Each structure stands twice: as structure tokens, then as C-alpha cells.
Short mmCIF file of C-alpha atoms and ligand atoms in Angstrom, two decimals:
data_model
loop_
_atom_site.label_atom_id
_atom_site.label_comp_id
_atom_site.label_asym_id
_atom_site.label_seq_id
_atom_site.Cartn_x
_atom_site.Cartn_y
_atom_site.Cartn_z
CA MET A 1 -4.56 18.64 -25.36
CA PRO A 2 -5.55 17.00 -22.31
CA SER A 3 -3.41 18.08 -19.41
CA THR A 4 -3.51 16.23 -15.78
CA LEU A 5 -1.72 17.24 -12.71
CA VAL A 6 -0.79 14.26 -10.77
CA VAL A 7 0.00 14.69 -6.89
CA GLY A 8 2.89 11.94 -5.67
CA ALA A 9 4.96 9.95 -7.36
CA GLY A 10 4.18 6.72 -5.80
CA SER A 11 3.12 3.49 -6.21
CA ALA A 12 -0.02 4.42 -7.83
CA GLY A 13 1.33 7.81 -9.11
CA CYS A 14 4.10 6.28 -10.85
CA VAL A 15 1.95 3.73 -12.77
CA LEU A 16 -0.72 6.22 -13.66
CA ALA A 17 1.90 8.98 -14.94
CA ALA A 18 3.66 6.28 -17.29
CA ARG A 19 0.60 5.25 -18.49
CA LEU A 20 -1.12 8.59 -19.26
CA SER A 21 2.04 9.94 -20.92
CA ASP A 22 1.97 6.98 -23.37
CA ASP A 23 -0.22 9.33 -25.69
CA PRO A 24 2.14 12.02 -26.51
CA ALA A 25 -1.01 14.38 -26.75
CA HIS A 26 -1.43 14.34 -22.84
CA THR A 27 0.57 16.77 -20.67
CA VAL A 28 1.30 15.19 -17.53
CA LEU A 29 2.81 17.00 -14.50
CA VAL A 30 3.86 14.66 -11.22
CA LEU A 31 4.27 16.92 -8.08
CA GLU A 32 6.36 14.74 -5.84
CA ALA A 33 7.25 15.67 -2.24
CA GLY A 34 9.95 13.95 -1.72
CA THR A 35 13.53 13.54 -3.93
CA VAL A 36 13.28 12.91 -7.40
CA TRP A 37 16.97 11.44 -8.33
CA PRO A 38 18.02 12.39 -12.17
CA GLY A 39 18.29 8.53 -12.86
CA PRO A 40 17.86 5.18 -11.34
CA ALA A 41 21.94 5.41 -10.74
CA ASP A 42 21.79 8.24 -8.71
CA ILE A 43 19.70 6.51 -5.85
CA PRO A 44 21.13 5.63 -2.68
CA ALA A 45 22.47 2.04 -3.00
CA ASP A 46 20.62 1.00 0.67
CA LEU A 47 17.82 2.58 -0.95
CA LEU A 48 17.84 -0.04 -3.49
CA ASP A 49 18.40 -3.10 -1.29
CA PRO A 50 15.69 -4.55 -0.79
CA GLY A 51 17.51 -6.18 2.66
CA HIS A 52 17.28 -2.82 4.31
CA LEU A 53 13.69 -1.29 5.33
CA PRO A 54 14.70 2.25 5.66
CA VAL A 55 12.32 2.82 8.34
CA GLY A 56 14.25 3.86 11.48
CA PRO A 57 14.33 7.33 13.02
CA GLU A 58 17.35 8.68 10.81
CA SER A 59 15.45 7.91 7.63
CA ALA A 60 15.14 10.96 5.34
CA VAL A 61 12.42 9.10 3.14
CA LEU A 62 9.75 8.72 5.42
CA TRP A 63 6.42 10.66 6.62
CA ARG A 64 5.96 9.82 10.05
CA TYR A 65 2.48 9.71 11.98
CA ALA A 66 1.80 8.74 15.62
CA GLY A 67 1.38 5.43 16.17
CA ASN A 68 4.48 4.43 14.67
CA LEU A 69 3.18 4.85 11.40
CA VAL A 70 5.13 5.85 8.29
CA ARG A 71 5.05 6.28 4.29
CA GLY A 72 7.44 6.58 1.61
CA LYS A 73 8.80 10.06 0.30
CA LEU A 74 10.49 9.65 -2.52
CA ILE A 75 10.35 8.80 -6.05
CA GLY A 76 8.24 5.39 -5.81
CA GLY A 77 6.64 6.39 -2.61
CA SER A 78 6.02 3.53 -0.36
CA GLY A 79 6.79 0.80 -2.85
CA ALA A 80 10.36 2.30 -3.26
CA ILE A 81 10.90 1.32 0.79
CA ASN A 82 8.84 -1.59 1.06
CA GLY A 83 9.15 -5.18 1.74
CA SER A 84 9.45 -6.46 -2.05
CA TYR A 85 6.28 -8.99 -1.22
CA PHE A 86 4.07 -8.65 -4.51
CA VAL A 87 1.03 -10.95 -3.97
CA ARG A 88 -2.17 -10.93 -5.35
CA PRO A 89 -5.56 -11.30 -3.67
CA PRO A 90 -6.90 -14.75 -4.52
CA ALA A 91 -10.07 -14.13 -6.62
CA ALA A 92 -12.19 -16.14 -4.38
CA ARG A 93 -10.96 -13.84 -1.47
CA PHE A 94 -11.35 -10.77 -4.02
CA GLY A 95 -13.97 -9.14 -1.80
CA ASP A 96 -16.99 -6.67 -3.16
CA TRP A 97 -15.59 -3.75 -4.18
CA ASN A 98 -19.09 -1.84 -4.31
CA SER A 99 -18.20 -1.53 -8.14
CA ASP A 100 -19.71 -3.07 -11.10
CA ARG A 101 -16.42 -2.35 -12.81
CA TRP A 102 -13.42 -4.01 -10.60
CA THR A 103 -13.79 -7.28 -10.07
CA PHE A 104 -10.77 -9.59 -10.04
CA ASP A 105 -12.15 -11.26 -13.59
CA ALA A 106 -11.50 -7.35 -14.24
CA LEU A 107 -8.15 -6.32 -13.10
CA LEU A 108 -6.60 -9.71 -13.77
CA PRO A 109 -5.04 -8.67 -17.20
CA PHE A 110 -3.59 -5.71 -15.90
CA PHE A 111 -1.95 -8.02 -13.07
CA ARG A 112 -0.61 -10.23 -15.74
CA ASP A 113 0.78 -7.47 -18.12
CA LEU A 114 2.30 -5.51 -15.35
CA GLU A 115 4.25 -8.74 -14.39
CA THR A 116 7.34 -10.52 -15.51
CA ASP A 117 6.90 -13.87 -13.35
CA LEU A 118 10.39 -15.56 -13.49
CA ASP A 119 9.30 -18.41 -12.01
CA HIS A 120 5.35 -19.13 -13.47
CA GLY A 121 5.44 -16.58 -16.19
CA THR A 122 3.99 -19.24 -18.35
CA ASP A 123 1.27 -20.60 -16.12
CA PRO A 124 -2.37 -19.11 -16.98
CA GLY A 125 -3.21 -15.82 -15.59
CA HIS A 126 0.97 -14.79 -15.57
CA GLY A 127 2.80 -12.64 -17.56
CA THR A 128 6.23 -12.79 -19.16
CA GLU A 129 6.03 -9.41 -20.94
CA GLY A 130 5.48 -6.52 -17.65
CA PRO A 131 7.76 -4.05 -16.29
CA ILE A 132 7.94 -5.45 -12.56
CA PRO A 133 10.36 -8.59 -12.28
CA VAL A 134 8.33 -10.96 -9.61
CA VAL A 135 10.51 -14.14 -8.15
CA ARG A 136 10.81 -15.88 -5.14
CA ALA A 137 13.74 -16.63 -2.79
CA ALA A 138 15.60 -19.90 -4.46
CA ASP A 139 17.72 -20.34 -1.35
CA PRO A 140 15.74 -19.63 1.50
CA THR A 141 17.58 -18.96 5.19
CA PRO A 142 17.51 -22.14 7.63
CA PHE A 143 14.61 -20.27 9.52
CA SER A 144 12.43 -20.04 6.46
CA ALA A 145 13.26 -23.63 5.31
CA ASP A 146 12.49 -25.02 9.08
CA PHE A 147 9.00 -23.03 8.70
CA ALA A 148 8.21 -24.62 5.65
CA GLU A 149 8.97 -27.90 7.01
CA ARG A 150 6.99 -27.46 10.35
CA CYS A 151 4.40 -26.46 8.32
CA ALA A 152 4.59 -29.63 6.01
CA ALA A 153 4.89 -31.53 9.44
CA ALA A 154 1.67 -30.38 10.79
CA GLY A 155 -0.38 -31.39 7.61
CA LEU A 156 -0.79 -27.88 5.98
CA ARG A 157 -0.40 -27.53 2.33
CA GLU A 158 2.15 -26.48 0.44
CA VAL A 159 1.18 -23.95 -2.46
CA ALA A 160 3.91 -23.56 -5.71
CA ASP A 161 2.55 -20.63 -6.69
CA LEU A 162 0.87 -17.82 -3.93
CA ASN A 163 -0.27 -15.61 -6.91
CA ALA A 164 -1.91 -18.93 -9.10
CA LEU A 165 -5.29 -18.42 -10.35
CA ASP A 166 -6.45 -21.11 -8.23
CA VAL A 167 -4.62 -20.15 -5.25
CA THR A 168 -5.91 -21.47 -1.77
CA ASP A 169 -4.65 -21.41 1.62
CA GLY A 170 -1.61 -23.11 2.38
CA PHE A 171 2.30 -21.96 2.80
CA GLY A 172 4.74 -21.48 -0.16
CA ARG A 173 7.45 -18.59 -1.04
CA VAL A 174 6.61 -15.11 -1.31
CA PRO A 175 6.41 -13.56 -4.94
CA LEU A 176 8.83 -10.74 -4.45
CA ALA A 177 9.26 -7.54 -6.58
CA LEU A 178 13.02 -7.75 -7.25
CA SER A 179 15.43 -6.68 -10.03
CA GLY A 180 18.24 -9.42 -9.44
CA ASN A 181 19.16 -8.16 -5.77
CA ARG A 182 17.81 -4.51 -6.20
CA ARG A 183 14.21 -3.85 -5.24
CA ALA A 184 12.04 -2.89 -8.18
CA GLY A 185 9.92 -0.36 -7.03
CA PRO A 186 7.39 1.65 -9.52
CA GLY A 187 9.86 4.69 -9.65
CA ILE A 188 12.69 2.24 -11.40
CA THR A 189 9.53 -0.04 -13.13
CA HIS A 190 7.51 2.79 -14.45
CA LEU A 191 8.55 6.23 -14.52
CA TYR A 192 12.25 6.37 -14.60
CA PRO A 193 12.20 4.44 -18.02
CA VAL A 194 9.86 7.48 -19.57
CA LEU A 195 11.07 10.83 -18.13
CA ASP A 196 12.64 11.70 -20.99
CA ARG A 197 9.39 12.28 -22.44
CA PRO A 198 8.66 15.69 -23.42
CA ASN A 199 5.29 15.43 -22.41
CA LEU A 200 6.04 14.27 -19.00
CA THR A 201 7.29 16.64 -15.84
CA VAL A 202 8.62 14.89 -12.68
CA VAL A 203 9.13 17.60 -10.06
CA GLY A 204 10.28 16.50 -6.51
CA GLU A 205 10.73 18.21 -3.09
CA THR A 206 7.74 19.76 -3.86
CA THR A 207 4.58 19.57 -1.21
CA VAL A 208 1.02 20.18 -2.38
CA THR A 209 -0.58 21.86 0.61
CA ARG A 210 -3.86 22.49 -0.42
CA LEU A 211 -6.60 22.05 -3.59
CA VAL A 212 -7.54 25.33 -5.02
CA MET A 213 -11.32 25.38 -5.59
CA ARG A 214 -13.71 27.19 -7.50
CA GLY A 215 -16.98 26.42 -6.40
CA THR A 216 -17.28 22.75 -6.67
CA ARG A 217 -14.73 22.32 -9.16
CA ALA A 218 -10.97 21.84 -8.39
CA VAL A 219 -8.82 23.97 -10.61
CA GLY A 220 -5.36 24.08 -9.35
CA VAL A 221 -2.74 23.12 -6.39
CA GLU A 222 -0.77 25.13 -3.79
CA TRP A 223 2.31 23.58 -2.97
CA VAL A 224 5.86 24.51 -1.35
CA ARG A 225 9.04 23.78 -2.12
CA GLY A 226 11.86 25.13 0.32
CA HIS A 227 11.11 28.16 1.23
CA GLU A 228 9.31 28.86 -2.39
CA TYR A 229 5.73 28.71 -2.54
CA GLY A 230 3.42 28.29 -5.59
CA ARG A 231 0.18 27.80 -7.55
CA THR A 232 -0.37 25.40 -10.43
CA ASP A 233 -3.62 25.10 -12.36
CA ALA A 234 -4.47 22.04 -14.18
CA ASP A 235 -7.28 20.77 -16.12
CA ARG A 236 -7.37 17.46 -14.16
CA ILE A 237 -5.96 16.88 -10.75
CA VAL A 238 -5.48 13.46 -9.23
CA LEU A 239 -4.22 12.66 -6.02
CA CYS A 240 -2.08 9.89 -5.92
CA ALA A 241 -0.55 10.71 -2.37
CA GLY A 242 -1.38 7.53 -0.56
CA ALA A 243 -4.43 6.77 2.13
CA VAL A 244 -3.35 9.40 4.33
CA GLU A 245 -1.89 12.02 2.43
CA SER A 246 -4.87 12.23 -0.59
CA ALA A 247 -7.15 12.19 2.25
CA ALA A 248 -5.53 14.94 4.18
CA LEU A 249 -5.31 17.18 1.10
CA LEU A 250 -9.47 16.57 0.53
CA LEU A 251 -9.96 17.30 4.16
CA ARG A 252 -7.82 20.74 3.93
CA SER A 253 -9.35 21.71 0.67
CA GLY A 254 -13.03 21.40 2.51
CA ILE A 255 -14.05 18.01 1.37
CA GLY A 256 -14.97 15.96 4.38
CA PRO A 257 -17.26 15.32 7.44
CA GLU A 258 -18.91 18.71 8.16
CA ARG A 259 -18.33 18.82 11.73
CA GLN A 260 -14.26 18.04 11.66
CA LEU A 261 -14.15 20.69 9.26
CA ARG A 262 -16.16 23.88 11.31
CA ALA A 263 -14.32 22.89 14.23
CA LEU A 264 -10.73 23.54 12.30
CA GLY A 265 -12.18 26.30 10.71
CA ILE A 266 -12.12 24.99 7.51
CA PRO A 267 -14.61 26.37 4.85
CA VAL A 268 -16.54 23.17 3.48
CA VAL A 269 -17.06 22.82 0.12
CA ARG A 270 -18.53 19.54 0.01
CA PRO A 271 -19.38 17.25 2.77
CA ALA A 272 -18.42 13.65 2.47
CA PRO A 273 -17.25 10.81 4.70
CA VAL A 274 -13.20 11.42 4.19
CA GLY A 275 -10.91 9.40 6.53
CA THR A 276 -14.35 7.86 8.76
CA TRP A 277 -13.33 4.20 8.11
CA CYS A 278 -10.24 2.71 7.03
CA THR A 279 -8.26 -0.06 7.36
CA ASP A 280 -4.94 -2.17 8.42
CA HIS A 281 -3.80 -5.24 9.04
CA PRO A 282 -3.12 -5.33 12.46
CA GLU A 283 -0.17 -8.11 13.18
CA ILE A 284 1.07 -9.85 16.39
CA GLY A 285 4.69 -10.20 16.59
CA ILE A 286 6.31 -13.12 18.50
CA GLU A 287 9.56 -13.03 19.28
CA PHE A 288 12.10 -16.22 20.33
CA ALA A 289 15.54 -17.18 20.64
CA GLY A 290 16.83 -19.65 17.78
CA THR A 291 20.28 -20.65 16.36
CA ASP A 292 21.19 -20.91 12.88
CA HIS A 293 19.86 -17.57 11.35
CA GLY A 294 21.51 -17.38 8.03
CA THR A 295 21.25 -14.28 6.25
CA SER A 296 19.00 -13.16 3.25
CA ALA A 297 18.38 -10.40 1.09
CA VAL A 298 15.10 -10.31 1.82
CA ALA A 299 12.39 -9.67 4.93
CA LEU A 300 10.33 -12.48 4.20
CA GLU A 301 10.62 -15.66 1.77
CA TYR A 302 7.80 -17.92 3.26
CA VAL A 303 4.28 -17.19 4.12
CA LEU A 304 1.43 -19.58 5.27
CA GLU A 305 -2.27 -18.24 4.88
CA HIS A 306 -4.67 -19.90 6.87
CA GLY A 307 -7.95 -18.48 6.27
CA ASP A 308 -8.18 -14.79 7.09
CA LEU A 309 -4.68 -15.10 8.98
CA GLU A 310 -1.05 -14.57 7.25
CA PHE A 311 1.89 -15.98 9.00
CA ARG A 312 5.00 -14.40 8.68
CA PRO A 313 8.04 -15.73 9.71
CA TYR A 314 10.54 -12.73 9.24
CA THR A 315 14.25 -13.47 8.01
CA PRO A 316 17.34 -12.24 10.73
CA MET A 317 17.24 -8.80 8.74
CA PHE A 318 14.23 -7.48 10.98
CA THR A 319 15.43 -8.94 14.18
CA PRO A 320 18.93 -9.98 14.40
CA GLY A 321 19.62 -12.24 16.95
CA LEU A 322 16.01 -13.40 17.40
CA ARG A 323 13.35 -15.39 15.62
CA ARG A 324 10.21 -13.48 14.88
CA VAL A 325 6.67 -14.57 13.59
CA GLY A 326 4.22 -11.99 12.68
CA VAL A 327 0.68 -13.31 13.01
CA THR A 328 -1.32 -10.82 11.16
CA LEU A 329 -5.01 -10.75 10.32
CA MET A 330 -6.22 -9.90 6.94
CA ARG A 331 -9.37 -8.88 6.99
CA PRO A 332 -10.05 -7.08 10.34
CA THR A 333 -13.74 -6.19 10.81
CA GLY A 334 -13.56 -2.99 12.83
CA SER A 335 -12.04 0.10 11.25
CA ALA A 336 -9.40 2.62 11.98
CA GLU A 337 -10.52 6.00 11.66
CA LEU A 338 -8.33 9.35 9.77
CA THR A 339 -8.64 13.15 10.92
CA LEU A 340 -6.96 16.30 10.83
CA ARG A 341 -6.03 17.69 14.22
CA ARG A 342 -5.32 21.37 12.90
CA ALA A 343 -5.96 22.63 9.20
CA ASP A 344 -2.20 23.54 9.11
CA PRO A 345 -0.60 21.28 6.37
CA ALA A 346 2.65 21.08 8.78
CA VAL A 347 0.65 19.26 11.52
CA PRO A 348 0.39 15.38 10.31
CA ALA A 349 -2.96 13.80 9.78
CA HIS A 350 -3.97 11.78 13.19
CA ILE A 351 -4.78 8.02 12.41
CA ASP A 352 -6.71 5.96 15.46
CA GLN A 353 -6.28 2.46 15.48
CA SER A 354 -8.16 1.68 18.34
CA GLY A 355 -11.22 0.51 16.60
CA LEU A 356 -9.77 -2.00 13.96
CA VAL A 357 -9.63 -5.16 15.71
CA THR A 358 -13.07 -6.27 17.29
CA SER A 359 -13.32 -8.84 20.09
CA ALA A 360 -14.14 -11.67 17.44
CA ASP A 361 -10.55 -10.26 15.89
CA ARG A 362 -8.73 -11.11 19.11
CA ALA A 363 -10.10 -14.40 19.40
CA ASN A 364 -8.81 -15.05 15.62
CA LEU A 365 -5.62 -13.54 16.54
CA ARG A 366 -5.43 -15.49 19.84
CA SER A 367 -6.18 -19.00 17.79
CA GLY A 368 -3.18 -17.49 15.12
CA VAL A 369 -0.67 -16.81 17.81
CA GLU A 370 -1.89 -20.31 19.53
CA LEU A 371 -1.19 -22.29 16.08
CA ALA A 372 2.53 -20.47 15.83
CA CYS A 373 3.31 -21.81 19.06
CA GLU A 374 2.22 -25.56 18.22
CA LEU A 375 4.45 -25.03 15.03
CA PHE A 376 7.55 -23.50 16.92
CA ASP A 377 7.07 -25.71 20.00
CA LEU A 378 6.49 -22.62 22.03
CA ARG A 379 5.26 -21.96 25.42
CA PHE A 380 4.26 -18.92 27.18
CA GLY A 381 1.71 -17.29 29.41
CA PRO A 382 -1.86 -16.68 28.62
CA VAL A 383 -2.39 -15.01 25.30
CA ASP A 384 -4.96 -12.35 27.00
CA ASP A 385 -5.77 -9.16 25.47
CA HIS A 386 -3.14 -7.44 27.17
CA TRP A 387 -0.51 -9.44 25.59
CA LEU A 388 -1.83 -9.15 22.02
CA ARG A 389 -1.62 -5.17 22.84
CA ALA A 390 1.74 -5.44 24.00
CA ASN A 391 2.65 -7.53 21.05
CA SER A 392 0.50 -5.98 18.48
CA GLY A 393 2.06 -3.98 15.49
CA ALA A 394 1.26 -2.17 11.95
CA SER A 395 1.69 -3.63 8.96
CA GLN A 396 1.89 -0.25 7.20
CA HIS A 397 -0.80 -1.26 4.95
CA LEU A 398 -3.36 1.57 5.62
CA SER A 399 -5.93 1.76 2.98
CA GLY A 400 -9.84 3.14 2.49
CA THR A 401 -9.65 6.26 3.58
CA CYS A 402 -11.72 7.51 0.47
CA ARG A 403 -13.55 4.51 -0.48
CA MET A 404 -15.30 3.92 -3.84
CA GLY A 405 -18.69 3.27 -4.11
CA PRO A 406 -22.03 4.92 -6.05
CA ALA A 407 -22.97 8.37 -5.62
CA ASN A 408 -26.23 7.40 -3.57
CA ASP A 409 -23.54 5.50 -1.19
CA GLU A 410 -23.31 7.75 2.34
CA GLN A 411 -19.91 5.68 3.02
CA SER A 412 -18.26 6.52 -0.40
CA VAL A 413 -15.76 9.54 -1.83
CA VAL A 414 -15.06 8.76 -5.39
CA ASP A 415 -16.68 6.82 -7.87
CA ASP A 416 -15.03 3.66 -9.35
CA LEU A 417 -12.72 5.56 -11.58
CA GLY A 418 -11.22 7.48 -8.74
CA ARG A 419 -13.61 10.80 -9.46
CA VAL A 420 -14.87 12.47 -6.08
CA HIS A 421 -18.30 12.66 -5.64
CA GLY A 422 -19.78 15.86 -6.44
CA ILE A 423 -16.84 17.75 -7.22
CA ASP A 424 -15.37 18.50 -11.08
CA GLY A 425 -11.76 18.11 -12.05
CA LEU A 426 -10.47 15.78 -8.93
CA SER A 427 -9.61 11.95 -8.77
CA ILE A 428 -7.87 9.83 -6.25
CA VAL A 429 -5.85 6.92 -7.40
CA ASP A 430 -4.27 5.10 -4.68
CA LEU A 431 -4.71 3.09 -2.09
CA SER A 432 -7.31 5.47 -0.06
CA VAL A 433 -10.18 4.11 -2.77
CA VAL A 434 -10.12 0.49 -1.81
CA PRO A 435 -13.35 0.24 -0.25
CA VAL A 436 -12.68 -3.41 1.68
CA PRO A 437 -10.06 -4.70 3.50
CA LEU A 438 -7.56 -6.42 1.17
CA PRO A 439 -6.72 -10.32 1.88
CA ARG A 440 -3.11 -9.80 0.83
CA GLY A 441 -0.52 -7.24 0.89
CA PRO A 442 -1.58 -3.94 -0.82
CA GLN A 443 1.77 -3.23 -3.30
CA ALA A 444 0.33 -5.40 -6.68
CA THR A 445 -3.10 -4.58 -5.94
CA VAL A 446 -2.30 -0.76 -5.84
CA VAL A 447 0.00 -0.68 -9.37
CA THR A 448 -2.68 -2.95 -11.05
CA LEU A 449 -5.51 -0.76 -9.87
CA ALA A 450 -3.45 2.61 -11.22
CA ALA A 451 -2.85 0.81 -14.38
CA ALA A 452 -6.26 -0.47 -14.97
CA ILE A 453 -7.88 3.22 -13.99
CA ALA A 454 -4.97 4.68 -16.56
CA ALA A 455 -6.63 2.52 -19.46
CA CYS A 456 -10.15 3.81 -18.54
CA TYR A 457 -8.96 7.46 -18.44
CA ALA A 458 -6.83 7.05 -21.86
CA VAL A 459 -10.15 6.56 -24.05
C1 FAD B 501 7.83 0.18 5.75
C2 FAD B 501 6.92 -0.48 4.41
C3 FAD B 501 6.85 -2.04 4.09
C4 FAD B 501 5.53 -2.21 3.04
N1 FAD B 501 5.63 -3.59 2.77
C5 FAD B 501 4.96 -3.88 2.08
C6 FAD B 501 5.22 -5.55 1.28
O1 FAD B 501 6.29 -5.89 1.52
N2 FAD B 501 4.49 -5.67 0.42
C7 FAD B 501 2.68 -4.90 -0.08
O2 FAD B 501 1.94 -5.49 -0.59
N3 FAD B 501 2.78 -3.57 0.72
C8 FAD B 501 4.03 -3.19 1.52
N4 FAD B 501 3.72 -1.89 2.08
C9 FAD B 501 2.74 -0.95 1.66
C10 FAD B 501 2.86 -0.50 0.45
O3 FAD B 501 4.19 -0.18 0.23
C11 FAD B 501 1.55 0.70 0.26
O4 FAD B 501 0.58 0.11 0.27
C12 FAD B 501 1.71 1.16 -1.25
O5 FAD B 501 3.15 1.12 -1.91
C13 FAD B 501 0.71 2.30 -1.24
O6 FAD B 501 0.67 2.70 -2.87
P1 FAD B 501 0.15 4.32 -2.64
O7 FAD B 501 0.55 4.58 -4.33
O8 FAD B 501 -1.31 4.41 -2.37
O9 FAD B 501 0.42 5.26 -1.97
P2 FAD B 501 2.07 5.81 -1.71
O10 FAD B 501 3.29 4.30 -2.74
O11 FAD B 501 2.82 5.61 -0.10
O12 FAD B 501 2.74 6.97 -2.67
C14 FAD B 501 2.12 8.31 -2.06
C15 FAD B 501 3.18 9.28 -2.81
O13 FAD B 501 2.44 10.67 -2.46
C16 FAD B 501 3.52 11.43 -2.11
N5 FAD B 501 3.04 12.71 -1.64
C17 FAD B 501 1.96 12.17 -0.19
N6 FAD B 501 1.80 13.65 -0.02
C18 FAD B 501 2.17 14.85 -1.01
C19 FAD B 501 1.70 15.68 -0.97
N7 FAD B 501 1.22 16.45 -0.28
N8 FAD B 501 2.62 16.65 -2.13
C20 FAD B 501 3.18 15.72 -3.12
N9 FAD B 501 3.63 14.64 -3.15
C21 FAD B 501 3.00 13.99 -1.95
C22 FAD B 501 4.37 10.87 -1.34
O14 FAD B 501 5.79 11.18 -0.97
C23 FAD B 501 4.56 9.30 -1.90
O15 FAD B 501 5.80 9.41 -2.98
C24 FAD B 501 4.86 -1.37 2.64
C25 FAD B 501 4.65 -0.43 3.37
C26 FAD B 501 5.38 0.27 4.01
C27 FAD B 501 5.52 1.99 4.69
#
């Protein structure tokens, strides 16, 4: 009987565990660091409210890192606390994933089968039977409506469906993963509905600290639960701990850049470029005064896609009393780096984003700020590098710390099924493995990839 230990019940972990446990002969154990409430009805109401991003200093459901980076620490992971924006990468901009297996066309059936698109379900490439409900704001706030009018007046194209197969640039209503007025995160859509399966066990409040290796085979994990320490062995371990923590677990277990591991006193099991490249969507925030903001249940109702830039007119829930437009670079040409500062699992990994935005990227962002100023009739001082830095923020979309690629590719850590090169019994299935900057927010892609890899594991 196959058995799999999944580390992390986040966006990818919920989907993977649900799909693998579809086979009653397959035993699946999930260890999650955050809370796993007994059922969806037990989840605190504010965590289900898409109008509330629980990312403030008081939030108890976060991993926190320097540079204001956060990740969700609860069932559903970051997908349980995010902005609900659920947009696929357009086929034409999907990028080369360094894999014959994963093209946009290969992932399309999984995108389709995951969703019930309540607005466009019967259109080509869409689904009406999937567990994730997708809707667009029916009654946008005055600010969002004003943004759309200004885009139209500037001659920009309106896009009816940003998840359409032939989507191109333009402005349109954001596809959102929502069930009525509640977040439809991966815990709700995938894991809770199957939690009573006898072959599936999900244990919360349990943080995996290290992999147990026998030579180059991963045979188990060490974990901590409150004051209790333990070890669990498994035939196969799949890390779904997200782009930061999956990489940190590899590094702490001796899989990573040799020099870094030696400096930290970690015995090297296998040299690998873990954390040496990663990416995000750098955002410049423009805030200005305005009246008649209205109220909204979600953070973002409209976006404008313009080349590699995405313009986000945030609804007032983000900046009460102010208007805020995010100008975001979706395909930066630089890269960030993730390293460990200590071998101690209690010390968070460090993410250095200083190399993410190159001078070409800054020029691109500057042109985006100029376009936003034209759209909103705004004028302010020179948009120089200093101004860009002072107004920059994080999209919280870190990806690519353990990139997929063939074994002979020096930059790759896993193969295209997430199996760690040179290590038996160990895979990664989460946003760590996506090897290119994603041209749209990552949520739709990460759950789709988990479903697609699960289908391959099941055969
Ligand atoms: C505030 C915020 C807003 C966002 N908004 C959007 C949006 O609107 N649209 C969009 O497309 N994307 C958005 N994102 C990004 C998106 O949510 C994430 O990229 C995506 O959820 C990542 O999925 P994942 O499976 O890789 O990791 P996660 O969903 O983060 O899951 C990782 C899971 O593993 C658990 N874990 C980690 N380490 C351990 C360990 N050692 N032991 C046990 N468990 C562990 C974590 O607690 C977590 O549950 C947002 C992210 C954040 C943080």
C-alpha cells in the first residue's frame, strides 16, 4: 500500500493530499504547522472574510520574514489569507518551464477541471464542475468603476474575461475565488470535503524541522508540536511548505549550495542550487486623495494588464481614506535570493530582494507610474530611483526557490514531477518549483500544478 507524507496543508498541499487520497489504497499523512480547525464552520469568521487580509502585526496565522514578507500558517496556507485574485497566465505569456511536460495546453484541462466559473463557465477552456467557484465583482465600487472609465477613455481595451483562452492586454474585472461572500481557499475547496477519509490524516500545529536522511534517501521527518518532539518515517515525502519553507527544509537537511551549508555547519548531503534564484512581482504603490470610495468585499475588482505591467486599483479596504494604485512588474529580469542565516529551525530564512529589479525593470516601472499618472491626472516630483524605492512594496508572490528542470541543468533542483534530483523518496510540489516569473498572480497556477502532478503520481 503506497504511503505519502505531505509537509504543509497550504495551497498545493491541500490539493495534492485530496487527489492522492482519492485512491483508498493510498495512505496520506499531512503535517501542517498552523491550525487545522475540525471543520470549515470552526474557522474564525474574519479569516473567511475576503474583505479582510489578516497580515497585520496582531495576526496569529502568519510566517513572517524580514522585508515585510509573510506567508499563511493555517490550513489552506497563503491561499487561505490571500486577496482571492484567481487569474491564469495567458497562454501566449506562459513562458518556458524547462519541461516538455508542462506547457499551457498541458495544464489547461487541470485549470478547467478545478473551477466552476460562475460568469464564463460554458466558454471554451472553462469549467462548470470544479470545486473552486470563480466570480467577478458584479457591482464594483465607484473607484473601480472610475478606473475602468478612465482606461476606456484612454483608448485601452476592455477584456470581458481575463481567464479567456485568447486573452490579451486590457482592463477587466478580476476573477476571484469566492464562495458567496467567503474566501474559497484550498482548505475549504479541497481538504475539508475529504477529511473524513480513513486513508487521510491531517495533523495541525506540527512544524517539520528537518528531513531524516539515510545516505541520499529521505526516510522521514523530524517535527515539533508545542513542547513535543518527534520523528515520522514514510515511503515518500512531498514538501508542500511553500517557496520559503520548502527551500529552508532542504537547506537545513543538507541539500543546497555547499559553501552556505558548510558555513552553517550543516553536513552536505547533496549540492544543489536551492534558493540561489527566486522571483516575485515588485509593486510600486501610488497613493492619492479622492472622494466617494465606496465599500467593497474584496481588495481588487479591476486590473489593467499592459505588457509586463499590471495596474491594480485597490478598493478602500486596503487604504481607507486614500486611493491606491499598484503598478506591478510581472516579469522582472533580476532575481532574489533565499539563504539560511542559522541552521536552527527557529531562525527564519532570509530573502534578499535587492537584485530583483534591474535598471531595465526600473525603466519599465517608471513608464507604468507615468501611465498611472496620466490615467488619474496626477502630478508629483521626479519618478527617480529614490522615489521608486521609497514607494515599493511586495506582492507576496515569491516563487522559484527550487526550480524544475532536467538533471543536467545546473540551475534546477527538481525534475518536472517535483522529484528532488539525486535524492530518493523526496519531492516538492508548491510554488518553489515554478522556474520562470509568472505573468499573473500565482494562486491559480499553484493549485493547478498540484492537481496535474497528483494525476501523474496516481498512475
Ligand atoms: C497576503 C498575501 C496575499 C496574496 N494574494 C494573492 C492573490 O490575491 N492572488 C494570487 O494569485 N496570489 C496571492 N498570493 C500568493 C499566493 O497565495 C501564494 O503564492 C500561494 O498560496 C502559494 O502556495 P504554496 O502551496 O506554494 O504555499 P502556501 O499556500 O503558503 O502553503 C504552505 C503551507 O505549508 C505550511 N508549512 C510551511 N512550513 C512548514 C513546516 N516546516 N512544517 C509544516 N508545515 C509547514 C504553511 O503553514 C502553509 O500552510 C498572496 C500571498 C499572500 C501572503
